[in-house]
């Protein structure tokens, strides 16, 4: 990692804002995270103890194993198609897929049916993923559009949607003004409100119309478009997509959830663009409409604890404990607790599933959790 790259990114943002005026939070996020040369995700491996944050598959093998078994179960439910595309959006270190594939070996015929497709922009992480999956071949793509569409799709995205850009709007009387990022004479970034008001379609603001003065809503057209693209594929190819992330299951928007994390600590999101991970909570309710628009079924969101408990995390833990040494037992038990405890990831994290119409209820969900328009 080159420290001067962060400074270069901040400089180019200052230049852009001075030339063209304050930029949206979405544009700020997109540039800070995904600038082709200087963006946060283009330049480093953000995961692990030495990195900035840690994710469920990095905490415990239980997570990837259960996801793998859920995907394998859906393959059985589809009638064991001879070829299936197993895809992940933002696979990080490849840990989830490696654990998933190991666990799913018990399902006869499934490993041979799989073609692996990884959507990842970071060259460093692509390399890491290749190592984690070796000797299994995989193909990498910059976007979902690159994944083939000639076989059923089994897709997982863990902590991917939270990094996609959102725009923020602040309530002022009957109007909404966009929250923008500006720069002062000293070069420090700060928030301002757009001078003009933004007319927001009522549909986008479901649940937001009763919010008090000064409330913030977050809208992510990129996230919704991605889910719609995914849903269109499921409608055409068949299959299932599992989306896991932190966010609300409330219909009422959560307000300003933009956060920056660096070296496992929350920092000011505007202080060091390109040097800290930026994310927002995923508004899961906003994902239902674009999915249903393509005629697929949507389930959830349910808490990560409910999802993992239904997939049998308790049984899997017992199984592994039987063959574990003392140090490994400790790690397994603490991993299980961190993934499912409501005070840790159990409640804040949610899972949602999408399947082609008419497919069986996806593993980890109940028929009552199927969404209707
Ligand atoms: N799913 C992994 C990693 C989460 S971090 C885990 O749970 O551990 C987010 C991942 O998404 C990283 O691999 C990052 O490089 C990738 N990523 C972020 N923005 C992306 C984008 N716009 N397109 C493709 N990959 C992206």
CSV table of N, CA, C and O and ligand atoms in Angstrom, one decimal, residues 34 41 46-47 53 55-58 88-93 96 119-122 125 129 142 157-160 163-164, ligand 1:
chain,number,residue,atom,x,y,z
A,34,UNK,N,-13.8,3.2,-5.2
A,34,UNK,CA,-13.7,2.4,-6.4
A,34,UNK,C,-12.9,3.2,-7.5
A,34,UNK,O,-12.9,2.8,-8.7
A,41,UNK,N,-10.8,0.0,-2.4
A,41,UNK,CA,-10.9,-1.4,-2.8
A,41,UNK,C,-9.9,-1.8,-3.9
A,41,UNK,O,-9.8,-3.0,-4.2
A,46,UNK,N,-8.4,-5.2,2.7
A,46,UNK,CA,-8.9,-4.5,3.9
A,46,UNK,C,-9.2,-5.5,5.0
A,46,UNK,O,-9.5,-5.0,6.1
A,47,UNK,N,-9.1,-6.8,4.8
A,47,UNK,CA,-9.6,-7.7,5.8
A,47,UNK,C,-8.6,-8.2,6.8
A,47,UNK,O,-7.4,-8.0,6.6
A,53,UNK,N,-11.2,-4.2,8.8
A,53,UNK,CA,-12.4,-4.8,9.4
A,53,UNK,C,-12.3,-6.3,9.2
A,53,UNK,O,-11.5,-6.9,8.5
A,55,UNK,N,-14.9,-9.9,8.7
A,55,UNK,CA,-16.2,-10.3,8.2
A,55,UNK,C,-16.6,-11.7,8.7
A,55,UNK,O,-15.7,-12.5,9.2
A,56,UNK,N,-17.8,-12.1,8.6
A,56,UNK,CA,-18.3,-13.4,9.1
A,56,UNK,C,-17.5,-14.6,8.6
A,56,UNK,O,-17.1,-15.4,9.5
A,57,UNK,N,-17.2,-14.7,7.3
A,57,UNK,CA,-16.4,-15.9,6.9
A,57,UNK,C,-15.0,-15.9,7.5
A,57,UNK,O,-14.4,-17.0,7.7
A,58,UNK,N,-14.4,-14.7,7.8
A,58,UNK,CA,-13.1,-14.6,8.4
A,58,UNK,C,-13.2,-14.9,9.9
A,58,UNK,O,-12.1,-15.3,10.5
A,88,UNK,N,-19.9,-15.4,-6.7
A,88,UNK,CA,-19.9,-14.5,-5.5
A,88,UNK,C,-19.5,-13.1,-5.9
A,88,UNK,O,-18.7,-12.9,-6.7
A,89,UNK,N,-20.2,-12.2,-5.3
A,89,UNK,CA,-19.9,-10.8,-5.5
A,89,UNK,C,-19.0,-10.3,-4.3
A,89,UNK,O,-19.4,-10.5,-3.2
A,90,UNK,N,-17.9,-9.8,-4.7
A,90,UNK,CA,-16.9,-9.3,-3.7
A,90,UNK,C,-16.4,-10.4,-2.7
A,90,UNK,O,-16.7,-10.3,-1.5
A,91,UNK,N,-15.7,-11.4,-3.2
A,91,UNK,CA,-15.4,-12.6,-2.4
A,91,UNK,C,-14.2,-12.3,-1.4
A,91,UNK,O,-13.9,-13.3,-0.7
A,92,UNK,N,-13.7,-11.1,-1.2
A,92,UNK,CA,-12.7,-10.8,-0.2
A,92,UNK,C,-11.5,-11.7,-0.4
A,92,UNK,O,-10.8,-11.7,-1.4
A,93,UNK,N,-11.2,-12.5,0.7
A,93,UNK,CA,-10.1,-13.4,0.6
A,93,UNK,C,-10.4,-14.8,0.1
A,93,UNK,O,-9.6,-15.7,0.1
A,96,UNK,N,-15.0,-17.6,2.2
A,96,UNK,CA,-16.4,-18.1,2.2
A,96,UNK,C,-16.5,-19.3,1.2
A,96,UNK,O,-17.0,-20.3,1.5
A,119,UNK,N,-16.9,-12.0,-8.9
A,119,UNK,CA,-17.0,-10.6,-9.3
A,119,UNK,C,-16.2,-9.8,-8.3
A,119,UNK,O,-16.5,-9.7,-7.2
A,120,UNK,N,-15.0,-9.3,-8.8
A,120,UNK,CA,-14.1,-8.7,-7.9
A,120,UNK,C,-13.3,-7.6,-8.7
A,120,UNK,O,-12.8,-8.0,-9.8
A,121,UNK,N,-13.1,-6.4,-8.2
A,121,UNK,CA,-12.3,-5.4,-8.9
A,121,UNK,C,-10.9,-5.3,-8.4
A,121,UNK,O,-10.0,-4.9,-9.1
A,122,UNK,N,-10.6,-5.8,-7.2
A,122,UNK,CA,-9.3,-5.6,-6.6
A,122,UNK,C,-8.3,-6.7,-7.2
A,122,UNK,O,-8.5,-7.9,-7.0
A,125,UNK,N,-6.9,-8.8,-4.3
A,125,UNK,CA,-7.8,-9.8,-3.7
A,125,UNK,C,-8.1,-10.9,-4.7
A,125,UNK,O,-8.3,-12.1,-4.3
A,129,UNK,N,-7.9,-14.8,-3.8
A,129,UNK,CA,-9.0,-15.7,-4.0
A,129,UNK,C,-8.6,-16.9,-4.8
A,129,UNK,O,-9.0,-18.0,-4.5
A,142,UNK,N,-15.4,-8.1,-13.7
A,142,UNK,CA,-15.4,-6.8,-13.0
A,142,UNK,C,-16.8,-6.5,-12.5
A,142,UNK,O,-17.0,-5.8,-11.5
A,157,UNK,N,-23.6,-12.9,-1.8
A,157,UNK,CA,-22.9,-11.6,-1.6
A,157,UNK,C,-22.9,-11.3,-0.1
A,157,UNK,O,-24.0,-11.0,0.4
A,158,UNK,N,-21.8,-11.4,0.5
A,158,UNK,CA,-21.7,-11.1,1.9
A,158,UNK,C,-20.9,-9.8,2.1
A,158,UNK,O,-19.8,-9.7,1.6
A,159,UNK,N,-21.5,-8.8,2.8
A,159,UNK,CA,-20.9,-7.5,2.9
A,159,UNK,C,-20.4,-6.9,1.6
A,159,UNK,O,-19.2,-6.5,1.5
A,160,UNK,N,-21.2,-7.0,0.6
A,160,UNK,CA,-20.9,-6.4,-0.7
A,160,UNK,C,-21.8,-5.2,-0.9
A,160,UNK,O,-21.3,-4.1,-1.2
A,163,UNK,N,-21.1,-1.5,0.5
A,163,UNK,CA,-20.1,-0.7,0.0
A,163,UNK,C,-20.6,0.1,-1.3
A,163,UNK,O,-19.9,0.9,-1.8
A,164,UNK,N,-21.8,-0.2,-1.7
A,164,UNK,CA,-22.3,0.5,-2.9
A,164,UNK,C,-22.8,1.9,-2.6
A,164,UNK,O,-23.4,2.1,-1.5
B,1,LIG,N1,-17.4,-11.0,1.0
B,1,LIG,C1,-16.1,-10.9,1.6
B,1,LIG,C2,-15.5,-9.5,1.5
B,1,LIG,C3,-16.3,-8.3,1.9
B,1,LIG,S1,-15.4,-6.8,1.6
B,1,LIG,C4,-16.2,-11.3,3.1
B,1,LIG,O1,-17.3,-11.5,3.6
B,1,LIG,O2,-15.2,-11.4,3.7
B,1,LIG,C5,-16.0,-6.3,0.0
B,1,LIG,C6,-15.5,-7.1,-1.2
B,1,LIG,O3,-16.2,-6.5,-2.3
B,1,LIG,C7,-14.0,-7.0,-1.4
B,1,LIG,O4,-13.7,-8.2,-2.0
B,1,LIG,C8,-14.0,-5.8,-2.4
B,1,LIG,O5,-12.8,-5.8,-3.2
B,1,LIG,C9,-15.2,-6.1,-3.3
B,1,LIG,N2,-15.7,-4.9,-4.0
B,1,LIG,C10,-16.1,-3.7,-3.4
B,1,LIG,N3,-16.7,-2.9,-4.3
B,1,LIG,C11,-16.7,-3.6,-5.4
B,1,LIG,C12,-17.3,-3.3,-6.7
B,1,LIG,N4,-17.9,-2.2,-7.0
B,1,LIG,N5,-17.2,-4.3,-7.7
B,1,LIG,C13,-16.6,-5.5,-7.4
B,1,LIG,N6,-16.1,-5.8,-6.2
B,1,LIG,C14,-16.1,-4.9,-5.2
